RNA sequence: UCCUCAAUAGCUCAGCUGGUUAGAGCGAGUGACUGUUAAUCACUAGGUCCCUGGUUCGAGUCCAGGUUGGGGAGCCA
């Protein structure tokens, strides 16, 4: 019996197995919040129903102790989930040692050290379930569309985008790298199957300490024969729309737990804004208005509202500190206010960081040099102007990967496309149409100073029945972070691997 | 690799311009109270103030170097 199925068992006596998520006790009655992986439910252990012995056992329960409870399901609107259990019996499996994660705010480093336990907390539980729904939704979408799932190798000899951010391993005496993309292999498979997608881990040794980088992350890379860049963009659009819609439909409870504001997420299910690089640059630099406003004015407006927000937080801190210092204040109320102040101070730090950043974004946007790739702040500035994801295509070929096709109308541009998620989440998809002409690919390999010999097999794909083809790569963790509106990708994967962290 | 901020009790943090035996809350333990939802009351036990060196009569506090972590840049998904 699982907590999620209680609705169908009202009035019956059932057994639940799980862990103590929380406990409150008094002389004659104890309240145990039991979590079983499917949800949480309050169990009432009344000495009059279970007897002295069982009640005394219940009193020994600590946080995260494991147990099974027998009891009657009772509907109670006050409870999370709407039901509670009136226990008739209880079997303790283990009384847990003192649990390190308390019911309070913790620091990131501490929580990361306790990741194996942190996963049990409600918020992490919700994120992992949303991740699962997204993964399943991705497979469903591609399978429905007739794609064949393929597994690209993880050891690879090809360093397709330079070796600086590759993990090198010893492969029977020769260097092998951990894959940073399965795309080249995906192209080969697409020539065999028509439409394929990879779904696997990728590794990048970037010594990045930012909210959107991991050293090990999961990437989904579809590759389609006979698709041009515009068909590619159509696919990206319907793909993301369907996956996000599935999460909205199926993860209402989980999205509620992570505190996701659905209005923005719902707005993103729509045709995406499509901009060429040139158009995007015009908007970033403020020369082109969007709905009557330009980026500079928008950012200055943001600056103003952040300042108001800061003032409001400061006022609330002052108010609550005054309350704390009042004579004769109840201890509980005092603690409550102290906790609030601690939270407020944290949000103050965030607001102050925004206040420092926004002027820098304005400066970086106004001074943007045509021809360069977008930086993190440029992406933020651009996405700030729209509610839906943005697809930027036709990039200056110098800043893009060697395998991208040039725009036949204008050779200055490569047919790459980046999808930028709203709300500051930046690039979640990178893709494009691939070069089909063997000589042009060769020229690019030379330009990028890549070892030609190792790419001979890739060139074969152009020698034997080359066709127009396109594909893209989606970063799973970035998508999860965006869907959940998390401040950092480290919470989107069970055991994040990033610069400076290998354990647990 | 660069810029920037931080490191004090198991946890979250105070500790002002260097000055006796370093504080609070949470958590833990004990007892009382209670159909409770991080909000009752009291008591108790918890510290190599990250490391090394320096300045000083005196360093948690100042300086230098290091270590670890946060945020960001670059690069990317």
XYZ file of C-alpha atoms (C1' of nucleotides) in Angstrom:
581
model
C 0.000 0.000 0.000
C 1.315 3.409 -0.982
C 0.460 6.871 0.322
C -0.538 8.015 -3.157
C -3.315 5.406 -3.249
C -4.953 6.233 0.094
C -7.952 7.943 -1.533
C -9.401 4.595 -2.596
C -9.093 3.058 0.876
C -10.977 5.466 3.128
C -12.386 3.645 6.156
C -10.244 0.547 5.622
C -7.337 -0.648 7.717
C -4.140 -0.728 5.669
C -0.387 -1.048 6.164
C 2.130 1.621 5.198
C 5.885 1.098 5.142
C 8.239 4.024 5.160
C 10.322 6.496 7.091
C 9.644 9.160 9.700
C 9.727 12.508 7.918
C 8.635 14.392 11.013
C 7.264 13.683 14.473
C 5.466 15.569 17.221
C 4.431 13.884 20.428
C 2.535 14.507 23.619
C 1.474 12.480 26.603
C -1.288 10.495 24.979
C -0.887 11.032 21.260
C 1.994 11.148 18.789
C 1.906 12.491 15.243
C 4.235 10.811 12.782
C 4.574 12.149 9.255
C 5.399 9.059 7.281
C 7.019 9.221 3.868
C 7.081 6.162 1.665
C 8.519 7.464 -1.593
C 5.111 8.035 -3.162
C 4.097 10.843 -0.813
C 3.687 11.848 2.815
C 0.912 11.131 5.273
C 0.303 11.981 8.903
C -0.238 9.006 11.204
C -1.915 9.477 14.584
C -0.712 7.140 17.281
C -3.111 7.438 20.179
C -2.284 5.517 23.352
C -5.980 4.614 23.651
C -5.908 2.865 20.266
C -2.525 1.166 20.287
C -1.893 0.502 23.952
C 0.969 1.465 26.261
C 3.633 -0.729 24.735
C 3.254 0.339 21.123
C 2.835 3.954 22.183
C 6.095 3.852 24.122
C 7.783 2.327 21.072
C 6.441 5.170 18.962
C 7.959 7.671 21.366
C 11.431 6.313 20.617
C 11.096 7.070 16.899
C 13.575 9.581 15.561
C 13.723 11.414 12.231
C 14.180 8.968 9.323
C 13.561 5.882 11.419
C 12.084 3.088 9.322
C 8.819 1.443 10.258
C 5.548 -0.066 9.166
C 2.223 1.203 10.441
C -1.159 -0.495 10.485
C -4.154 1.806 10.670
C -7.441 3.142 9.378
C -7.517 5.658 6.528
C -9.459 8.800 7.480
C -10.207 11.726 5.224
C -9.049 15.012 6.742
C -8.959 18.153 4.647
C -6.444 19.806 6.991
C -3.708 17.366 6.041
C -1.264 17.504 3.191
C -2.622 14.977 0.734
C -6.013 15.127 2.433
C -5.807 11.873 4.424
C -4.431 10.597 7.701
C -3.947 7.225 9.323
C -5.346 6.334 12.740
C -2.818 3.752 13.769
C -3.790 0.463 15.371
C -0.322 -1.058 15.370
C 3.232 -0.146 14.529
C 6.411 -2.083 13.861
C 9.752 -0.345 14.087
C 12.334 -1.610 11.607
C 15.121 0.643 12.843
C 15.389 3.621 15.141
C 17.630 5.972 13.156
C 20.642 7.710 14.607
C 20.517 11.477 14.955
C 19.706 12.727 11.450
C 22.080 15.389 10.168
C 19.583 17.318 8.067
C 17.459 19.375 10.415
C 14.182 21.105 9.717
C 15.801 24.424 9.001
C 17.851 26.271 6.414
C 21.169 24.653 5.574
C 24.173 25.775 3.582
C 24.834 24.380 0.112
C 28.146 22.773 0.946
C 26.699 20.935 3.919
C 23.736 19.722 1.882
C 25.981 18.578 -0.954
C 28.044 16.575 1.542
C 24.775 14.986 2.654
C 23.461 14.503 -0.873
C 22.716 10.824 -0.261
C 20.355 11.869 2.519
C 19.267 15.206 1.064
C 17.550 13.269 -1.746
C 14.960 12.190 0.829
C 13.734 15.697 1.496
C 10.506 16.764 -0.088
C 11.910 19.336 -2.452
C 14.555 16.980 -3.821
C 11.938 14.254 -4.072
C 9.803 16.558 -6.220
C 12.704 17.578 -8.473
C 13.740 13.974 -9.095
C 10.185 13.045 -9.997
C 9.971 15.947 -12.441
C 13.299 14.858 -13.906
C 11.853 11.392 -14.325
C 8.740 12.738 -16.039
C 10.887 14.784 -18.404
C 13.064 11.778 -19.268
C 10.032 9.626 -19.937
C 8.397 12.427 -21.931
C 11.483 12.759 -24.116
C 11.471 9.058 -24.961
C 7.726 9.118 -25.605
C 8.025 12.056 -27.975
C 10.805 10.595 -30.078
C 9.403 7.074 -30.120
C 6.034 8.436 -31.230
C 7.761 10.390 -34.010
C 9.511 7.261 -35.291
C 13.007 7.959 -33.978
C 15.335 5.089 -33.095
C 17.165 5.474 -29.813
C 20.896 4.821 -30.145
C 23.716 4.629 -27.621
C 26.786 6.544 -28.669
C 30.145 5.433 -27.271
C 31.391 7.061 -24.102
C 35.081 6.410 -24.790
C 36.050 8.289 -27.900
C 39.224 9.109 -29.774
C 37.660 12.067 -31.541
C 38.106 15.404 -29.878
C 35.433 17.200 -31.839
C 35.629 20.548 -30.127
C 39.210 20.790 -28.939
C 40.866 18.830 -26.148
C 41.063 21.422 -23.403
C 37.796 20.484 -21.766
C 38.006 16.730 -22.266
C 38.635 14.145 -19.593
C 41.518 12.004 -20.743
C 41.772 8.353 -19.780
C 44.246 5.598 -20.496
C 42.707 3.245 -23.048
C 45.047 0.257 -23.259
C 47.986 2.561 -23.575
C 46.520 5.193 -25.860
C 44.622 8.294 -24.854
C 40.849 8.127 -24.979
C 38.460 10.854 -24.010
C 35.153 10.681 -22.229
C 32.512 11.738 -24.721
C 31.527 15.377 -24.779
C 28.906 14.747 -27.463
C 27.510 11.764 -29.296
C 26.568 13.853 -32.279
C 29.107 12.653 -34.837
C 28.106 9.055 -34.125
C 24.482 10.136 -34.253
C 25.013 11.453 -37.763
C 26.372 8.069 -38.811
C 23.401 6.280 -37.307
C 20.935 8.712 -38.905
C 22.296 7.692 -42.297
C 21.351 4.131 -41.341
C 18.017 4.757 -39.624
C 16.725 8.076 -40.896
C 15.880 9.567 -37.515
C 17.701 8.725 -34.315
C 18.285 10.151 -30.865
C 20.950 9.543 -28.292
C 20.313 9.813 -24.572
C 23.415 9.486 -22.532
C 25.997 10.995 -20.251
C 28.504 13.546 -21.504
C 31.617 14.852 -19.832
C 33.265 18.219 -19.957
C 36.294 19.130 -17.906
C 35.384 22.787 -17.705
C 36.619 24.273 -14.500
C 33.373 26.170 -14.326
C 31.798 27.226 -11.112
C 28.531 28.610 -12.345
C 24.896 27.809 -11.812
C 24.547 26.080 -15.173
C 27.597 23.831 -15.514
C 28.275 20.249 -14.523
C 31.258 18.059 -15.389
C 28.964 15.112 -16.052
C 25.542 15.737 -17.519
C 22.930 13.988 -19.613
C 22.348 15.012 -23.167
C 19.686 14.142 -25.687
C 20.879 14.432 -29.271
C 18.442 13.742 -32.112
C 19.746 13.628 -35.648
C 17.472 13.553 -38.701
C 18.298 12.765 -42.321
C 16.637 15.044 -44.874
C 15.906 17.817 -42.344
C 17.005 21.375 -43.003
C 17.466 23.963 -40.282
C 13.851 25.125 -40.442
C 12.437 21.628 -40.073
C 14.923 21.221 -37.240
C 13.515 24.296 -35.503
C 9.951 23.036 -36.005
C 10.942 19.811 -34.314
C 12.673 21.525 -31.384
C 9.586 23.620 -30.842
C 7.048 20.803 -30.790
C 9.423 18.635 -28.781
C 9.900 21.145 -25.965
C 6.238 22.127 -26.016
C 5.111 18.544 -25.589
C 7.592 17.648 -22.874
C 6.833 20.723 -20.807
C 3.092 20.246 -21.268
C 3.460 16.711 -19.956
C 5.171 17.974 -16.812
C 2.435 20.556 -16.251
C -0.217 17.874 -16.717
C 1.364 15.178 -14.581
C 3.458 16.935 -11.938
C 1.096 19.428 -10.355
C 1.996 18.340 -6.821
C 5.733 18.312 -7.510
C 5.705 21.726 -9.201
C 3.816 23.031 -6.184
C 6.466 21.682 -3.800
C 9.303 23.353 -5.713
C 7.213 26.529 -5.807
C 7.155 26.862 -9.576
C 5.017 29.754 -10.861
C 3.071 28.082 -13.673
C 1.955 31.186 -15.545
C 5.406 31.730 -17.059
C 5.824 28.041 -17.821
C 2.440 27.896 -19.537
C 3.257 30.940 -21.631
C 6.333 29.141 -22.945
C 4.133 26.503 -24.591
C 3.684 28.352 -27.863
C 5.524 28.952 -31.110
C 9.009 30.109 -30.167
C 10.424 33.462 -31.155
C 12.794 32.926 -34.094
C 15.553 35.448 -34.636
C 18.589 35.477 -36.843
C 21.837 36.363 -35.146
C 21.666 39.805 -36.784
C 18.168 40.459 -35.457
C 19.130 39.238 -31.992
C 22.127 41.569 -31.912
C 19.929 44.542 -32.863
C 17.652 43.715 -29.935
C 20.464 43.101 -27.426
C 22.150 46.395 -28.217
C 18.836 48.191 -27.846
C 18.613 49.362 -31.459
C 15.549 47.244 -32.155
C 12.537 47.511 -29.881
C 10.376 44.584 -28.829
C 6.726 45.457 -28.226
C 7.634 49.124 -28.075
C 10.496 48.884 -25.536
C 14.191 48.245 -25.885
C 16.519 46.254 -23.681
C 18.149 49.223 -22.001
C 14.836 50.676 -20.800
C 13.644 47.253 -19.703
C 16.796 46.675 -17.673
C 16.648 50.098 -16.110
C 13.068 49.316 -15.128
C 14.254 46.050 -13.592
C 16.905 47.938 -11.701
C 14.296 50.239 -10.241
C 12.009 47.424 -9.138
C 14.951 45.552 -7.601
C 15.788 48.649 -5.604
C 12.216 48.805 -4.364
C 12.410 45.133 -3.486
C 15.602 45.747 -1.527
C 13.985 48.576 0.405
C 11.006 46.377 1.216
C 13.248 43.569 2.481
C 15.271 45.963 4.621
C 12.071 47.382 6.112
C 10.804 43.904 6.934
C 14.096 42.918 8.544
C 13.951 46.009 10.707
C 10.355 45.334 11.652
C 11.038 41.733 12.595
C 14.196 42.597 14.516
C 12.207 45.127 16.513
C 9.730 42.372 17.311
C 12.535 40.049 18.427
C 13.856 42.653 20.833
C 10.447 43.322 22.340
C 10.086 42.576 26.018
C 8.012 39.531 26.893
C 7.776 38.149 23.377
C 6.939 34.449 23.258
C 9.921 32.257 22.590
C 8.315 30.560 19.633
C 7.344 33.805 17.990
C 10.836 35.095 18.563
C 12.388 32.051 16.900
C 9.962 32.296 14.034
C 10.997 35.893 13.451
C 14.669 35.053 13.776
C 14.326 32.422 11.098
C 12.454 34.876 8.913
C 15.242 37.402 9.328
C 17.812 34.790 8.302
C 15.769 34.016 5.184
C 15.342 37.706 4.409
C 19.062 38.296 4.706
C 19.624 35.570 2.144
C 17.151 37.035 -0.308
C 18.746 40.413 0.310
C 22.042 38.964 -0.884
C 20.352 37.790 -4.084
C 18.736 41.143 -4.723
C 22.008 42.939 -4.079
C 23.720 40.641 -6.541
C 21.108 41.529 -9.158
C 21.671 45.188 -8.407
C 25.377 44.713 -9.070
C 24.768 42.610 -12.181
C 22.132 44.601 -14.034
C 24.335 47.655 -14.692
C 26.993 45.256 -15.980
C 24.458 43.635 -18.277
C 23.439 47.026 -19.601
C 27.073 47.869 -20.266
C 27.786 44.520 -21.887
C 24.636 44.771 -24.032
C 25.388 48.279 -25.269
C 28.991 47.406 -26.010
C 28.256 44.111 -27.720
C 30.665 43.553 -30.593
C 29.045 42.209 -33.738
C 30.422 38.826 -34.715
C 30.997 37.447 -31.235
C 29.185 34.649 -29.519
C 26.669 35.617 -26.842
C 27.830 35.661 -23.259
C 25.665 34.613 -20.339
C 24.489 38.148 -19.717
C 23.631 38.735 -23.394
C 21.439 35.663 -23.296
C 19.750 36.880 -20.146
C 19.147 40.304 -21.635
C 17.673 38.866 -24.823
C 15.416 36.327 -23.113
C 14.213 39.018 -20.737
C 12.360 40.549 -23.694
C 10.194 37.508 -24.526
C 7.917 35.039 -22.731
C 8.692 32.048 -24.919
C 12.023 30.391 -25.622
C 13.990 32.076 -28.386
C 15.665 30.337 -31.290
C 18.657 32.255 -32.596
C 19.929 30.947 -35.953
C 22.372 31.846 -38.703
C 25.450 32.636 -36.629
C 28.753 34.048 -37.852
C 30.458 30.833 -38.914
C 33.702 31.680 -37.109
C 32.150 31.228 -33.653
C 30.421 27.939 -34.397
C 31.415 24.286 -34.678
C 33.205 22.905 -37.728
C 30.414 20.588 -38.847
C 27.742 23.243 -39.411
C 26.476 24.040 -42.889
C 26.823 27.554 -44.289
C 23.763 29.495 -45.294
C 23.832 29.054 -49.082
C 22.365 32.567 -49.540
C 25.019 34.202 -47.392
C 28.239 32.328 -46.671
C 29.096 34.506 -43.694
C 26.601 32.550 -41.627
C 26.524 29.010 -40.343
C 23.191 27.281 -39.936
C 23.438 26.728 -36.223
C 20.556 27.320 -33.871
C 20.655 28.001 -30.145
C 17.514 27.801 -28.047
C 17.506 30.191 -25.142
C 15.074 29.428 -22.333
C 13.105 32.243 -20.708
C 13.635 33.587 -17.185
C 17.399 33.748 -17.478
C 18.040 30.044 -18.034
C 20.109 30.596 -21.134
C 21.071 28.005 -23.689
C 19.226 24.728 -23.229
C 19.560 23.517 -26.819
C 22.293 23.888 -29.405
C 21.968 22.445 -32.863
C 21.845 23.073 -36.567
C 22.014 21.808 -40.079
C 25.195 19.859 -40.898
C 27.603 20.496 -43.731
C 27.153 17.895 -46.459
C 30.012 18.788 -48.818
C 33.110 16.751 -48.045
C 35.525 19.487 -49.191
C 33.861 22.132 -47.032
C 34.020 19.900 -43.959
C 37.702 19.239 -44.659
C 38.413 22.949 -44.959
C 36.759 23.542 -41.594
C 38.674 20.699 -39.943
C 41.891 22.331 -41.104
C 40.714 25.746 -39.963
C 39.954 24.358 -36.487
C 43.315 22.526 -36.455
C 41.701 19.150 -35.825
C 43.452 15.859 -36.728
C 42.108 15.006 -40.182
C 42.991 11.322 -39.944
C 40.714 10.739 -36.999
C 37.793 12.300 -38.851
C 38.080 10.159 -41.970
C 35.149 7.999 -40.890
C 33.080 11.148 -40.418
C 34.030 12.351 -43.886
C 32.874 8.998 -45.273
C 29.334 10.009 -44.328
C 29.695 12.736 -46.998
C 31.308 10.409 -49.520
C 28.663 7.704 -49.493
C 25.244 9.150 -50.148
C 25.420 12.479 -48.423
C 22.046 14.098 -47.686
C 20.928 17.269 -45.943
C 20.572 16.506 -42.245
C 20.136 18.322 -38.987
C 20.024 17.702 -35.292
C 20.358 19.262 -31.900
C 21.534 18.618 -28.380
C 19.444 19.215 -25.296
C 21.001 19.488 -21.852
C 18.691 17.527 -19.574
C 19.793 19.225 -16.365
C 19.316 22.686 -17.802
C 15.826 21.772 -18.939
C 14.971 20.393 -15.506
C 16.390 23.502 -13.841
C 14.279 25.699 -16.075
C 11.077 23.686 -15.679
C 11.487 23.726 -11.883
C 12.903 27.251 -11.862
C 15.857 26.157 -9.749
C 18.714 28.529 -9.042
C 21.357 25.911 -9.864
C 21.649 22.749 -12.000
C 23.323 20.864 -9.141
C 19.897 20.016 -7.695
C 18.615 18.501 -10.950
C 20.738 15.344 -10.890
C 20.935 12.828 -8.030
C 24.695 12.953 -7.564
C 26.135 15.981 -9.342
C 29.681 15.831 -10.603
C 31.200 19.247 -10.849
C 34.439 21.107 -10.414
C 35.717 20.352 -6.929
C 33.179 17.652 -6.065
C 33.411 13.903 -6.561
C 31.794 12.677 -3.327
C 29.336 11.355 -2.384
C 43.027 30.419 -15.498
C 41.041 35.304 -13.838
C 37.783 38.549 -10.714
C 34.976 38.620 -6.185
C 32.969 37.081 -1.363
C 33.335 33.844 2.641
C 35.291 30.100 6.536
C 33.375 30.766 14.549
C 29.204 24.718 18.416
C 26.238 18.934 14.769
C 23.410 23.035 11.713
C 22.289 28.549 10.576
C 24.650 32.721 12.114
C 26.183 37.226 15.769
C 30.882 38.797 17.634
C 31.292 46.971 16.259
C 37.019 50.402 15.515
C 42.311 44.079 18.426
C 41.222 43.889 25.350
C 39.045 39.080 31.143
C 36.446 32.594 31.387
C 33.662 33.246 22.779
C 27.368 34.231 22.205
C 22.165 33.256 20.189
C 18.660 30.195 17.791
C 17.828 25.399 15.790
C 19.044 20.338 16.598
C 20.337 16.700 20.711
C 19.417 15.103 26.111
C 16.104 15.606 30.673
C 11.455 17.080 32.787
C 6.553 19.545 32.431
C 2.566 20.838 28.676
C -0.077 20.061 24.163
C -4.918 17.481 17.714
C 0.073 19.033 16.585
C 1.634 21.168 11.157
C 9.530 24.841 11.545
C 5.420 29.059 16.816
C 4.602 25.955 24.758
C 8.015 26.318 29.274
C 12.525 25.265 31.975
C 17.258 23.067 32.641
C 21.805 20.314 30.562
C 25.700 18.959 27.337
C 28.289 20.844 22.816
C 33.985 25.235 20.309
C 41.918 23.341 17.899
C 37.239 30.524 16.082
C 40.067 26.490 8.392
C 45.822 25.959 8.192
C 50.871 28.193 8.447
C 53.570 32.308 9.520
C 53.780 37.561 10.934
C 52.530 42.450 13.581
C 51.320 43.328 18.913
C 51.917 43.534 25.963
C 47.557 41.086 23.845
C 44.609 38.281 17.573
C 38.179 35.091 16.363
C 39.217 40.321 15.022
C 44.888 43.263 11.576
C 48.734 41.546 7.544
C 50.926 37.706 4.087
C 50.665 32.921 1.953
C 47.859 28.501 1.503
C 43.396 25.236 1.702
C 38.212 24.654 1.037
C 33.624 26.578 -0.482
C 29.901 30.331 -2.713
C 28.983 33.793 -6.833
C 30.668 35.382 -11.621
C 33.937 35.698 -16.322
C 35.743 32.619 -20.254
C 33.524 28.100 -22.670
C 29.386 25.650 -23.247
C 24.137 22.041 -22.950
